[in-house]
Short mmCIF file of C-alpha atoms in Angstrom, two decimals:
data_model
loop_
_atom_site.label_atom_id
_atom_site.label_comp_id
_atom_site.label_asym_id
_atom_site.label_seq_id
_atom_site.Cartn_x
_atom_site.Cartn_y
_atom_site.Cartn_z
CA MET A 85 -46.72 -23.78 -210.74
CA ARG A 86 -48.28 -21.41 -208.25
CA LEU A 87 -46.09 -19.01 -206.35
CA SER A 88 -47.15 -17.34 -203.12
CA VAL A 89 -45.36 -14.50 -201.40
CA GLU A 90 -46.64 -14.14 -197.84
CA ASN A 91 -45.70 -11.09 -195.82
CA ILE A 92 -42.11 -11.23 -196.93
CA GLU A 93 -39.69 -8.76 -195.38
CA VAL A 94 -35.96 -8.56 -195.94
CA SER A 95 -33.52 -6.41 -193.97
CA PHE A 96 -29.81 -6.06 -194.43
CA PRO A 97 -27.28 -5.00 -191.81
CA GLY A 98 -26.45 -1.32 -192.29
CA PRO A 99 -23.11 0.43 -191.81
CA ALA A 100 -23.89 1.28 -188.18
CA GLY A 101 -24.73 -2.32 -187.36
CA ASP A 102 -28.46 -1.66 -187.37
CA LEU A 103 -30.87 -3.45 -189.71
CA LEU A 104 -31.99 -1.54 -192.79
CA PRO A 105 -35.30 -2.70 -194.27
CA ALA A 106 -34.83 -3.47 -197.98
CA LEU A 107 -38.11 -5.11 -198.93
CA GLY A 108 -41.70 -5.50 -197.80
CA PRO A 109 -43.78 -6.50 -196.11
CA ILE A 110 -45.24 -7.69 -199.41
CA SER A 111 -47.75 -10.40 -200.29
CA PHE A 112 -49.15 -11.65 -203.58
CA GLU A 113 -49.96 -14.84 -205.44
CA VAL A 114 -48.99 -15.86 -208.93
CA ALA A 115 -51.25 -18.39 -210.59
CA ASP A 116 -50.10 -21.30 -212.67
CA ASP A 117 -48.75 -20.24 -216.09
CA GLN A 118 -49.02 -16.56 -215.33
CA PHE A 119 -46.49 -14.01 -216.64
CA VAL A 120 -46.00 -11.36 -213.98
CA CYS A 121 -43.80 -8.29 -214.26
CA LEU A 122 -42.46 -6.71 -211.10
CA LEU A 123 -42.09 -3.01 -211.75
CA GLY A 124 -40.54 -0.49 -209.41
CA PRO A 125 -37.84 2.14 -208.99
CA SER A 126 -34.27 0.90 -208.70
CA GLY A 127 -33.33 -0.10 -205.18
CA CYS A 128 -36.90 -1.00 -204.23
CA GLY A 129 -36.04 -4.63 -203.54
CA LYS A 130 -37.26 -6.27 -206.77
CA SER A 131 -34.04 -8.21 -207.20
CA THR A 132 -34.07 -9.12 -203.52
CA LEU A 133 -37.54 -10.57 -203.97
CA ILE A 134 -36.36 -12.61 -206.95
CA ARG A 135 -33.49 -13.96 -204.84
CA VAL A 136 -35.95 -15.02 -202.15
CA LEU A 137 -38.12 -16.79 -204.74
CA ALA A 138 -35.00 -18.43 -206.18
CA GLY A 139 -34.15 -19.79 -202.75
CA LEU A 140 -30.85 -17.89 -202.68
CA LEU A 141 -31.85 -15.65 -199.79
CA SER A 142 -33.92 -16.32 -196.67
CA PRO A 143 -36.40 -13.57 -195.87
CA SER A 144 -36.11 -11.87 -192.48
CA ALA A 145 -39.85 -12.44 -192.02
CA GLY A 146 -42.63 -14.14 -193.96
CA ALA A 147 -42.27 -16.97 -196.44
CA ALA A 148 -42.44 -17.85 -200.11
CA TYR A 149 -44.12 -20.98 -201.40
CA CYS A 150 -44.04 -22.83 -204.68
CA ASP A 151 -47.10 -25.08 -204.99
CA ARG A 152 -47.42 -24.99 -201.19
CA GLU A 153 -43.82 -26.08 -200.74
CA LEU A 154 -41.82 -23.65 -198.62
CA ILE A 155 -38.91 -22.23 -200.63
CA GLN A 156 -35.84 -22.72 -198.45
CA ARG A 157 -33.25 -23.55 -201.05
CA PRO A 158 -33.11 -23.39 -204.85
CA LEU A 159 -35.85 -25.55 -206.34
CA ALA A 160 -35.12 -27.86 -209.25
CA GLU A 161 -38.27 -26.60 -211.02
CA ALA A 162 -37.15 -22.96 -211.03
CA ALA A 163 -34.41 -21.28 -213.07
CA ILE A 164 -33.04 -17.80 -212.64
CA MET A 165 -31.69 -15.39 -215.22
CA PHE A 166 -29.38 -12.81 -213.72
CA GLN A 167 -29.06 -9.08 -214.25
CA ASP A 168 -25.82 -9.25 -216.22
CA THR A 169 -25.38 -12.12 -218.59
CA ASN A 170 -23.41 -13.88 -215.85
CA LEU A 171 -21.71 -16.27 -218.27
CA MET A 172 -18.50 -18.14 -217.54
CA PRO A 173 -15.84 -16.44 -219.69
CA TRP A 174 -13.79 -19.65 -219.96
CA ARG A 175 -16.68 -21.64 -221.41
CA THR A 176 -17.88 -21.61 -225.00
CA VAL A 177 -21.50 -20.80 -225.86
CA LEU A 178 -22.19 -24.53 -226.02
CA ASP A 179 -20.66 -25.22 -222.63
CA ASN A 180 -22.28 -22.20 -221.00
CA ILE A 181 -25.75 -23.29 -222.03
CA ALA A 182 -24.94 -26.88 -221.11
CA LEU A 183 -23.76 -25.97 -217.61
CA PRO A 184 -27.03 -26.81 -215.78
CA LEU A 185 -27.10 -30.21 -217.50
CA GLU A 186 -23.48 -30.84 -216.55
CA VAL A 187 -24.25 -30.01 -212.93
CA ALA A 188 -27.20 -32.39 -213.13
CA GLY A 189 -24.77 -35.14 -214.14
CA MET A 190 -25.73 -35.55 -217.79
CA SER A 191 -23.09 -37.05 -220.09
CA ARG A 192 -21.32 -34.83 -222.61
CA PRO A 193 -22.97 -36.18 -225.79
CA GLU A 194 -26.40 -35.99 -224.17
CA ARG A 195 -26.04 -32.41 -223.03
CA TYR A 196 -24.46 -31.22 -226.26
CA GLY A 197 -27.33 -32.88 -228.13
CA ALA A 198 -29.89 -31.06 -225.98
CA VAL A 199 -28.15 -27.70 -226.40
CA ARG A 200 -27.70 -28.08 -230.17
CA LYS A 201 -31.45 -28.63 -230.51
CA LEU A 202 -31.96 -25.30 -228.77
CA LEU A 203 -29.39 -23.19 -230.65
CA PRO A 204 -31.51 -22.45 -233.78
CA GLN A 205 -34.37 -21.01 -231.68
CA LEU A 206 -31.83 -18.76 -230.02
CA ASN A 207 -30.22 -17.75 -233.33
CA LEU A 208 -26.89 -19.02 -232.09
CA GLU A 209 -26.24 -21.94 -234.48
CA ASN A 210 -22.97 -20.55 -235.78
CA PHE A 211 -21.62 -19.49 -232.44
CA GLU A 212 -21.48 -22.66 -230.40
CA LEU A 213 -17.70 -22.51 -230.11
CA ALA A 214 -17.47 -18.76 -229.45
CA TYR A 215 -16.48 -17.44 -226.05
CA PRO A 216 -18.65 -14.86 -224.23
CA ALA A 217 -16.12 -12.07 -224.84
CA GLU A 218 -16.59 -12.57 -228.57
CA LEU A 219 -20.38 -12.07 -228.45
CA SER A 220 -22.48 -8.93 -228.74
CA GLY A 221 -24.61 -7.92 -225.76
CA GLY A 222 -27.78 -9.29 -227.33
CA MET A 223 -26.15 -12.62 -228.23
CA ALA A 224 -24.73 -12.99 -224.73
CA GLN A 225 -28.22 -12.47 -223.30
CA ARG A 226 -29.59 -15.13 -225.63
CA VAL A 227 -26.95 -17.54 -224.32
CA SER A 228 -28.05 -16.64 -220.82
CA LEU A 229 -31.66 -17.23 -221.79
CA GLY A 230 -30.67 -20.56 -223.33
CA ARG A 231 -29.12 -21.57 -220.03
CA VAL A 232 -32.56 -21.04 -218.44
CA ILE A 233 -34.53 -22.83 -221.17
CA VAL A 234 -32.26 -25.87 -221.22
CA GLN A 235 -33.33 -26.58 -217.64
CA GLN A 236 -36.98 -26.84 -218.80
CA PRO A 237 -38.05 -25.02 -215.68
CA GLN A 238 -41.66 -24.65 -214.58
CA VAL A 239 -40.83 -21.29 -213.04
CA TRP A 240 -38.69 -18.64 -214.73
CA LEU A 241 -37.25 -15.95 -212.50
CA LEU A 242 -35.84 -13.20 -214.69
CA ASP A 243 -34.01 -10.37 -212.95
CA GLU A 244 -33.89 -7.39 -215.35
CA PRO A 245 -32.58 -9.68 -218.05
CA PHE A 246 -32.42 -7.07 -220.81
CA ALA A 247 -31.48 -4.00 -218.79
CA ALA A 248 -28.02 -3.66 -220.31
CA LEU A 249 -29.23 -3.76 -223.92
CA ASP A 250 -30.15 -0.98 -226.33
CA ALA A 251 -33.88 -0.33 -226.79
CA LEU A 252 -34.28 -2.14 -230.13
CA THR A 253 -32.35 -5.26 -229.17
CA ARG A 254 -34.25 -5.27 -225.94
CA GLU A 255 -37.65 -5.21 -227.63
CA ALA A 256 -36.63 -7.91 -230.08
CA LEU A 257 -35.39 -10.15 -227.27
CA SER A 258 -38.53 -9.55 -225.20
CA LEU A 259 -40.74 -10.71 -228.05
CA GLU A 260 -38.34 -13.61 -228.61
CA LEU A 261 -38.89 -14.54 -225.00
CA LEU A 262 -42.66 -14.60 -225.53
CA ARG A 263 -42.27 -16.76 -228.62
CA LEU A 264 -40.03 -19.23 -226.78
CA ARG A 265 -42.42 -19.35 -223.88
CA ALA A 266 -45.50 -19.88 -226.08
CA ARG A 267 -44.42 -23.46 -226.82
CA SER A 268 -44.85 -24.59 -223.25
CA ARG A 269 -46.46 -22.23 -220.83
CA GLN A 270 -44.66 -21.61 -217.59
CA THR A 271 -44.94 -19.30 -214.66
CA ILE A 272 -42.69 -16.31 -215.24
CA ILE A 273 -41.70 -13.48 -212.96
CA LEU A 274 -39.73 -10.76 -214.69
CA VAL A 275 -38.23 -7.80 -212.92
CA THR A 276 -38.02 -4.55 -214.87
CA HIS A 277 -38.12 -0.81 -214.48
CA ASP A 278 -39.41 -0.26 -218.00
CA ILE A 279 -43.19 0.33 -218.12
CA ASN A 280 -43.57 -0.51 -221.82
CA GLU A 281 -41.64 -3.72 -221.44
CA ALA A 282 -43.84 -4.72 -218.52
CA VAL A 283 -47.12 -4.03 -220.38
CA LEU A 284 -45.90 -5.68 -223.57
CA LEU A 285 -44.92 -8.92 -221.85
CA ALA A 286 -47.06 -9.50 -218.82
CA ASP A 287 -50.45 -10.92 -217.93
CA ARG A 288 -50.23 -8.80 -214.85
CA VAL A 289 -48.01 -5.99 -213.60
CA ILE A 290 -47.18 -5.61 -209.92
CA VAL A 291 -46.02 -2.09 -209.10
CA MET A 292 -43.76 -1.76 -206.09
CA SER A 293 -43.03 1.26 -203.92
CA ARG A 294 -39.63 2.71 -203.17
CA ARG A 295 -37.35 0.96 -200.70
CA PRO A 296 -38.47 -0.99 -198.72
CA GLY A 297 -40.63 -2.14 -201.63
CA ALA A 298 -44.28 -2.83 -200.88
CA LEU A 299 -47.12 -3.57 -203.26
CA VAL A 300 -48.59 -0.37 -204.70
CA ALA A 301 -50.78 -1.70 -207.48
CA ASP A 302 -51.64 -5.00 -209.09
CA ILE A 303 -52.81 -4.37 -212.64
CA PRO A 304 -54.06 -7.10 -214.98
CA ILE A 305 -52.96 -6.68 -218.61
CA ASP A 306 -55.75 -8.07 -220.76
CA LEU A 307 -54.16 -7.35 -224.12
CA PRO A 308 -54.58 -10.20 -226.63
CA ARG A 309 -51.78 -12.65 -227.30
CA PRO A 310 -49.60 -13.14 -229.25
CA ARG A 311 -48.22 -9.70 -228.56
CA SER A 312 -46.31 -7.70 -231.16
CA ALA A 313 -44.16 -4.60 -231.23
CA GLU A 314 -46.97 -2.74 -233.04
CA MET A 315 -49.15 -2.99 -229.97
CA ILE A 316 -47.33 -0.31 -228.08
CA TYR A 317 -49.09 2.28 -230.28
CA LYS A 318 -52.59 0.92 -229.57
CA ARG A 319 -54.97 2.89 -227.37
CA GLU A 320 -55.45 0.05 -224.85
CA PHE A 321 -51.72 -0.31 -224.46
CA LEU A 322 -51.21 3.39 -223.92
CA GLN A 323 -54.04 3.51 -221.39
CA LEU A 324 -52.50 0.69 -219.38
CA ALA A 325 -49.05 2.25 -219.53
CA LYS A 326 -50.49 5.57 -218.40
CA ARG A 327 -52.32 3.92 -215.52
CA ILE A 328 -49.11 2.28 -214.33
CA ARG A 329 -47.20 5.52 -214.68
CA ASN A 330 -49.82 7.25 -212.54
CA CYS A 331 -49.41 4.60 -209.84
CA ILE A 332 -45.69 5.25 -209.75
CA GLU A 333 -46.09 9.01 -209.76
CA ASP A 334 -48.80 8.97 -207.08
CA GLN A 335 -46.49 7.40 -204.57
CA ARG A 336 -43.67 9.74 -205.51
CA ALA A 337 -45.83 12.77 -204.60
CA MET B 63 -8.76 -1.93 -255.06
CA GLN B 64 -6.74 0.93 -253.72
CA THR B 65 -8.02 0.41 -250.21
CA ASN B 66 -7.24 -3.29 -250.50
CA GLY B 67 -3.68 -2.42 -251.43
CA LYS B 68 -3.45 -0.19 -248.40
CA VAL B 69 -4.78 -2.89 -246.14
CA ALA B 70 -2.20 -5.33 -247.49
CA GLU B 71 0.55 -2.76 -247.03
CA PHE B 72 -0.60 -2.07 -243.52
CA SER B 73 -0.74 -5.75 -242.62
CA THR B 74 2.76 -6.48 -243.96
CA GLY B 75 4.04 -3.52 -241.98
CA ARG B 76 2.31 -4.88 -238.93
CA LYS B 77 3.62 -8.37 -239.59
CA ARG B 78 7.15 -6.99 -239.81
CA GLN B 79 6.62 -5.25 -236.50
CA ILE B 80 5.42 -8.46 -234.86
CA ILE B 81 8.36 -10.46 -236.24
CA LEU B 82 10.76 -7.79 -234.97
CA ARG B 83 9.15 -7.96 -231.54
CA ARG B 84 9.44 -11.74 -231.43
CA LEU B 85 13.08 -11.61 -232.53
CA SER B 86 14.22 -8.80 -230.26
CA PRO B 87 14.95 -10.96 -227.16
CA PHE B 88 17.22 -13.15 -229.28
CA LEU B 89 18.88 -10.07 -230.72
CA THR B 90 19.63 -8.88 -227.18
CA VAL B 91 21.30 -12.21 -226.38
CA LEU B 92 23.29 -12.08 -229.61
CA LEU B 93 24.42 -8.54 -228.86
CA LEU B 94 25.54 -9.52 -225.37
CA LEU B 95 27.51 -12.46 -226.75
CA LEU B 96 29.25 -10.18 -229.28
CA LEU B 97 30.02 -7.66 -226.53
CA TRP B 98 31.41 -10.46 -224.37
CA GLN B 99 33.59 -11.70 -227.23
CA GLY B 100 34.83 -8.17 -227.97
CA VAL B 101 35.64 -7.28 -224.38
CA THR B 102 37.64 -10.46 -223.78
CA GLU B 103 39.39 -10.42 -227.16
CA ARG B 104 40.75 -6.92 -226.59
CA GLN B 105 41.68 -7.78 -222.99
CA ILE B 106 39.67 -4.82 -221.68
CA ILE B 107 38.94 -6.96 -218.65
CA SER B 108 41.31 -9.71 -217.47
CA ARG B 109 40.53 -13.20 -218.82
CA ILE B 110 40.63 -14.51 -215.29
CA LEU B 111 37.72 -12.28 -214.33
CA VAL B 112 35.75 -12.65 -217.55
CA PRO B 113 36.75 -15.74 -219.53
CA PRO B 114 36.17 -15.54 -223.30
CA PRO B 115 33.21 -17.45 -224.75
CA ALA B 116 35.54 -20.05 -226.27
CA ASP B 117 36.93 -20.96 -222.82
CA VAL B 118 33.43 -21.20 -221.40
CA TYR B 119 32.39 -23.42 -224.28
CA ALA B 120 35.44 -25.62 -223.67
CA ALA B 121 34.60 -25.87 -219.98
CA PHE B 122 31.03 -26.74 -220.94
CA THR B 123 32.02 -29.60 -223.28
CA ALA B 124 34.51 -30.89 -220.72
CA ALA B 125 31.94 -30.85 -217.90
CA LEU B 126 29.47 -32.50 -220.22
CA ALA B 127 31.92 -35.18 -221.33
CA ASP B 128 33.00 -36.32 -217.85
CA GLY B 129 29.42 -36.24 -216.56
CA THR B 130 29.96 -33.64 -213.81
CA LEU B 131 27.46 -31.22 -215.26
CA ALA B 132 24.78 -33.87 -215.75
CA LYS B 133 25.29 -35.32 -212.26
CA HIS B 134 25.02 -31.97 -210.47
CA THR B 135 22.19 -30.78 -212.70
CA MET B 136 20.18 -33.93 -211.95
CA THR B 137 20.66 -33.41 -208.21
CA THR B 138 19.48 -29.82 -208.37
CA LEU B 139 16.61 -30.64 -210.74
CA GLY B 140 15.41 -33.42 -208.45
CA GLU B 141 15.48 -31.17 -205.40
CA MET B 142 13.63 -28.47 -207.31
CA MET B 143 10.92 -30.80 -208.56
CA TYR B 144 10.16 -32.29 -205.17
CA GLY B 145 10.43 -28.85 -203.57
CA LEU B 146 8.02 -27.39 -206.13
CA LEU B 147 5.55 -30.23 -205.65
CA LEU B 148 5.68 -29.87 -201.88
CA GLY B 149 5.70 -26.07 -201.68
CA VAL B 150 3.18 -25.39 -204.43
CA GLY B 151 0.97 -28.26 -203.26
CA ILE B 152 0.80 -27.03 -199.66
CA GLY B 153 0.54 -23.41 -200.85
CA LEU B 154 -2.46 -24.12 -203.09
CA VAL B 155 -4.31 -26.24 -200.55
CA LEU B 156 -3.67 -23.80 -197.71
CA GLY B 157 -4.53 -20.86 -199.98
CA TYR B 158 -7.86 -22.46 -200.82
CA ALA B 159 -8.56 -23.08 -197.14
CA ILE B 160 -7.66 -19.50 -196.21
CA ALA B 161 -9.82 -18.09 -199.02
CA LYS B 162 -12.74 -20.12 -197.65
CA ALA B 163 -12.08 -19.44 -193.94
CA PRO B 164 -10.72 -15.92 -193.43
CA LEU B 165 -10.14 -16.64 -189.72
CA LEU B 166 -7.39 -19.04 -190.77
CA GLU B 167 -5.52 -16.13 -192.33
CA TYR B 168 -5.38 -14.31 -188.99
CA VAL B 169 -4.25 -17.46 -187.21
CA LEU B 170 -1.51 -18.32 -189.70
CA SER B 171 -0.37 -14.87 -190.81
CA PRO B 172 2.39 -14.43 -188.15
CA ILE B 173 4.10 -17.65 -189.26
CA ILE B 174 3.66 -17.02 -192.95
CA VAL B 175 4.77 -13.39 -192.85
CA ALA B 176 7.77 -14.21 -190.64
CA PHE B 177 8.89 -16.96 -193.01
CA GLN B 178 8.44 -14.71 -195.98
CA SER B 179 10.12 -11.57 -194.66
CA THR B 180 13.21 -13.33 -193.26
CA PRO B 181 15.86 -13.92 -195.96
CA ILE B 182 15.98 -17.61 -196.83
CA VAL B 183 19.80 -17.47 -196.85
CA ALA B 184 19.68 -16.59 -193.15
CA TYR B 185 17.66 -19.55 -192.00
CA ALA B 186 18.82 -22.09 -194.58
CA PRO B 187 21.55 -23.24 -192.09
CA LEU B 188 18.78 -24.06 -189.63
CA LEU B 189 17.05 -26.18 -192.24
CA ILE B 190 20.36 -27.98 -192.89
CA ILE B 191 20.68 -28.68 -189.15
CA TRP B 192 17.15 -30.04 -189.04
CA PHE B 193 17.02 -31.94 -192.31
CA GLY B 194 20.68 -32.90 -192.87
CA THR B 195 23.04 -32.20 -195.75
CA GLY B 196 21.20 -34.61 -198.09
CA PRO B 197 18.60 -33.62 -200.66
CA SER B 198 15.77 -33.30 -198.13
CA SER B 199 17.06 -30.00 -196.71
CA LYS B 200 17.21 -28.52 -200.24
CA ILE B 201 13.74 -29.81 -200.99
CA VAL B 202 12.59 -27.94 -197.90
CA THR B 203 14.39 -24.67 -198.78
CA THR B 204 12.88 -24.86 -202.27
CA ALA B 205 9.44 -25.64 -200.87
CA VAL B 206 9.60 -22.72 -198.44
CA ILE B 207 10.55 -20.25 -201.16
CA VAL B 208 8.01 -21.41 -203.77
CA PHE B 209 5.23 -21.74 -201.21
CA PHE B 210 4.44 -18.05 -200.88
CA PRO B 211 3.51 -17.10 -204.47
CA ALA B 212 1.39 -20.26 -204.72
CA LEU B 213 -0.38 -19.42 -201.47
CA VAL B 214 -1.04 -15.76 -202.25
CA ASN B 215 -2.24 -16.43 -205.77
CA ALA B 216 -4.53 -19.24 -204.63
CA ILE B 217 -6.10 -16.91 -202.05
CA VAL B 218 -6.51 -14.07 -204.55
CA GLY B 219 -7.76 -16.40 -207.27
CA ILE B 220 -10.41 -18.11 -205.17
CA ARG B 221 -11.53 -14.88 -203.51
CA SER B 222 -12.02 -13.16 -206.85
CA VAL B 223 -14.53 -15.75 -208.08
CA SER B 224 -17.55 -13.73 -209.23
CA PRO B 225 -20.37 -13.70 -206.61
CA PRO B 226 -23.13 -13.84 -209.26
CA LEU B 227 -21.53 -16.97 -210.69
CA ARG B 228 -21.49 -18.43 -207.18
CA ASP B 229 -25.22 -17.64 -207.02
CA LEU B 230 -25.69 -19.38 -210.35
CA MET B 231 -23.99 -22.55 -209.06
CA ARG B 232 -26.09 -22.39 -205.91
CA SER B 233 -29.28 -21.95 -207.92
CA LEU B 234 -28.34 -25.14 -209.78
CA ASN B 235 -27.88 -26.91 -206.45
CA ALA B 236 -24.24 -27.68 -207.28
CA GLY B 237 -22.35 -29.24 -204.37
CA PRO B 238 -18.90 -28.15 -203.15
CA TRP B 239 -17.00 -30.47 -205.48
CA LEU B 240 -18.86 -29.38 -208.62
CA THR B 241 -18.57 -25.74 -207.59
CA PHE B 242 -14.83 -26.25 -207.21
CA ARG B 243 -14.37 -28.09 -210.48
CA LEU B 244 -16.70 -26.06 -212.68
CA LEU B 245 -16.38 -22.60 -211.14
CA GLU B 246 -13.58 -21.98 -208.65
CA LEU B 247 -10.75 -23.84 -210.36
CA PRO B 248 -11.25 -22.47 -213.91
CA SER B 249 -11.95 -18.99 -212.56
CA ALA B 250 -8.80 -18.91 -210.39
CA LEU B 251 -6.59 -20.69 -212.95
CA PRO B 252 -5.12 -17.57 -214.63
CA VAL B 253 -4.04 -16.14 -211.26
CA ILE B 254 -2.74 -19.49 -210.01
CA LEU B 255 -0.68 -20.01 -213.17
CA ALA B 256 0.79 -16.51 -212.82
CA GLY B 257 1.87 -17.48 -209.29
CA LEU B 258 3.27 -20.73 -210.61
CA LYS B 259 5.48 -18.82 -213.04
CA THR B 260 7.01 -16.94 -210.11
CA SER B 261 7.36 -20.17 -208.12
CA ALA B 262 9.08 -21.89 -211.04
CA THR B 263 11.83 -19.28 -211.23
CA LEU B 264 12.20 -19.11 -207.45
CA ALA B 265 12.67 -22.89 -207.23
CA VAL B 266 16.24 -22.62 -208.60
CA ILE B 267 17.09 -20.05 -205.95
CA GLY B 268 15.74 -22.29 -203.19
CA ALA B 269 17.69 -25.36 -204.26
CA VAL B 270 20.95 -23.50 -204.91
CA VAL B 271 20.81 -21.55 -201.63
CA GLY B 272 20.34 -24.86 -199.81
CA GLU B 273 23.31 -26.34 -201.65
CA PHE B 274 25.50 -23.31 -200.90
CA VAL B 275 24.94 -23.77 -197.18
CA GLY B 276 25.84 -27.42 -197.08
CA SER B 277 25.68 -30.21 -199.59
CA GLY B 278 27.68 -32.88 -201.38
CA SER B 279 26.30 -32.37 -204.86
CA GLY B 280 24.25 -30.03 -206.98
CA LEU B 281 24.86 -26.96 -209.13
CA GLY B 282 25.36 -24.78 -206.03
CA VAL B 283 28.17 -27.09 -204.92
CA LEU B 284 29.66 -27.06 -208.41
CA VAL B 285 29.81 -23.25 -208.34
CA ILE B 286 31.65 -23.30 -205.01
CA MET B 287 34.04 -26.03 -206.15
CA ALA B 288 34.83 -24.28 -209.44
CA ARG B 289 35.41 -20.98 -207.70
CA SER B 290 37.82 -22.50 -205.17
CA GLN B 291 39.82 -23.89 -208.12
CA TYR B 292 39.75 -20.47 -209.84
CA ASN B 293 37.94 -22.19 -212.70
CA THR B 294 35.92 -19.14 -213.74
CA PRO B 295 34.73 -20.70 -217.03
CA LEU B 296 33.13 -23.56 -215.09
CA VAL B 297 31.47 -21.06 -212.72
CA VAL B 298 29.98 -19.33 -215.76
CA VAL B 299 28.84 -22.66 -217.24
CA THR B 300 27.13 -23.60 -213.97
CA VAL B 301 25.42 -20.23 -213.60
CA LEU B 302 24.18 -20.38 -217.20
CA THR B 303 22.85 -23.88 -216.56
CA MET B 304 20.79 -22.50 -213.69
CA THR B 305 19.49 -19.77 -215.97
CA VAL B 306 18.47 -22.31 -218.57
CA ILE B 307 16.70 -24.43 -215.94
CA ALA B 308 14.78 -21.43 -214.57
CA LEU B 309 13.78 -20.26 -218.04
CA SER B 310 12.70 -23.74 -219.11
CA LEU B 311 10.48 -24.14 -216.06
CA TYR B 312 8.99 -20.72 -216.69
CA GLY B 313 8.42 -21.70 -220.30
CA LEU B 314 6.73 -24.92 -219.21
CA VAL B 315 4.20 -23.02 -217.12
CA ALA B 316 3.71 -20.55 -219.97
CA LEU B 317 2.96 -23.51 -222.22
CA VAL B 318 0.34 -24.80 -219.79
CA GLU B 319 -1.11 -21.29 -219.74
CA TRP B 320 -1.22 -21.17 -223.50
CA ARG B 321 -2.99 -24.52 -223.64
CA PHE B 322 -5.60 -23.85 -220.94
CA LEU B 323 -6.32 -20.15 -221.28
CA VAL B 324 -7.45 -20.12 -224.91
CA TRP B 325 -10.46 -18.05 -223.86
CA GLN B 326 -8.26 -15.23 -222.53
CA ARG B 327 -6.26 -15.05 -225.74
CA ARG B 328 -9.45 -15.01 -227.79
CA ALA B 329 -10.96 -12.33 -225.58
CA ALA B 330 -7.87 -10.14 -225.95
CA SER B 331 -7.79 -10.26 -229.74
#
């Protein structure tokens, strides 16, 4: 699905009652099946933009569209993955992943069947009855990812999904994400502040300025797919990473 | 092998510690009973003031045999149950409403705070005047006293539902009922059950205070009757019955907790 962001601005009420601009104005388009990484310093409004695209927040100005449909409330075709794992501590792995199906009104055997089909891809086969507190950080994120995949969304909105993980787990999960996505191509927007992660994953990296975040650079990543961890040592990769770093540093000066 | 031996040693030591911890409340009770027996046997305190355990036991079997204890216990239990249902029910519903509409808290807080800070014993006579000397006035005193913990814990429980999880439910387009059933209720349950434990023990106080002020039957009445006849053993029997009722109710809620909060136990271990 195509996503369009048209002159979106978001302001929040400040402590003195005035409005503090948090995002934009920003405009860009995301083509069908494209994997876009939003990169920017923390506090630049990346997460706010994701919330607008998810239909959880109305922009103060401008509009977001999904296939020409104005996004006013959460769309059934889109699924969001939150910054922290955001799992329900009272639900098992199985029930956490099955939550979207339960909300959709699917019967218990049906939803458990659907989730059990997914568990091997997520490396969670032996943990379906575990509670979130019993999982490692990486496993909890895979549950969270499973909760997105089970919805079979056309649009994935991922808000710094791996930020809380250590570097190695993070890289493994990122590549896992690409593998899972390769089976059926969807439009993905992933928020990150890690340049390497952005270059490794994306078809295109959008660099945002400091708060209120505006578009600084829009860089296509034409590295071949499938991507691998080895790639980060290749010359093309390093050149792209350097270019993005320069964009960020230019605006800091 | 040596390390294995050490582990085994450690775990038996730990096991012993756990068993000791589990047993210690019962040991306290046993010690108190022995102390009681000793004090009365040596006549350190007059038997009229503190009757020996044997006398209390005799009073207990007598009250059990002629049905007085059962009759009065049933009255009090009935009042408590209806009072709990009424007070906890209204408390939870109102607590949910207040958590959702903070304005309601400002509107209702004078009434709620006034009710809560005035001793129930002081206005129980008013409730008797309004609701009569039958069970309904005791149901109301019980309801009033158990209402507050239910209310407060419902407010706290619902307000502490995680905002990102609320976002998740919204992103799934879950309606109010599904959000309540799948998010708010399970999330607030630990806090609500903690409040219910307090309510359960307070229920006895509510019913007995109501009975003290004016009633024809119930454990509160039995205490007053026994005292006026200088039947101290019967007073002790009645008081202990109240203790047992309060503890059983508390235990019942703890059992519900144990059954529904498996995830908390697992997270703690």
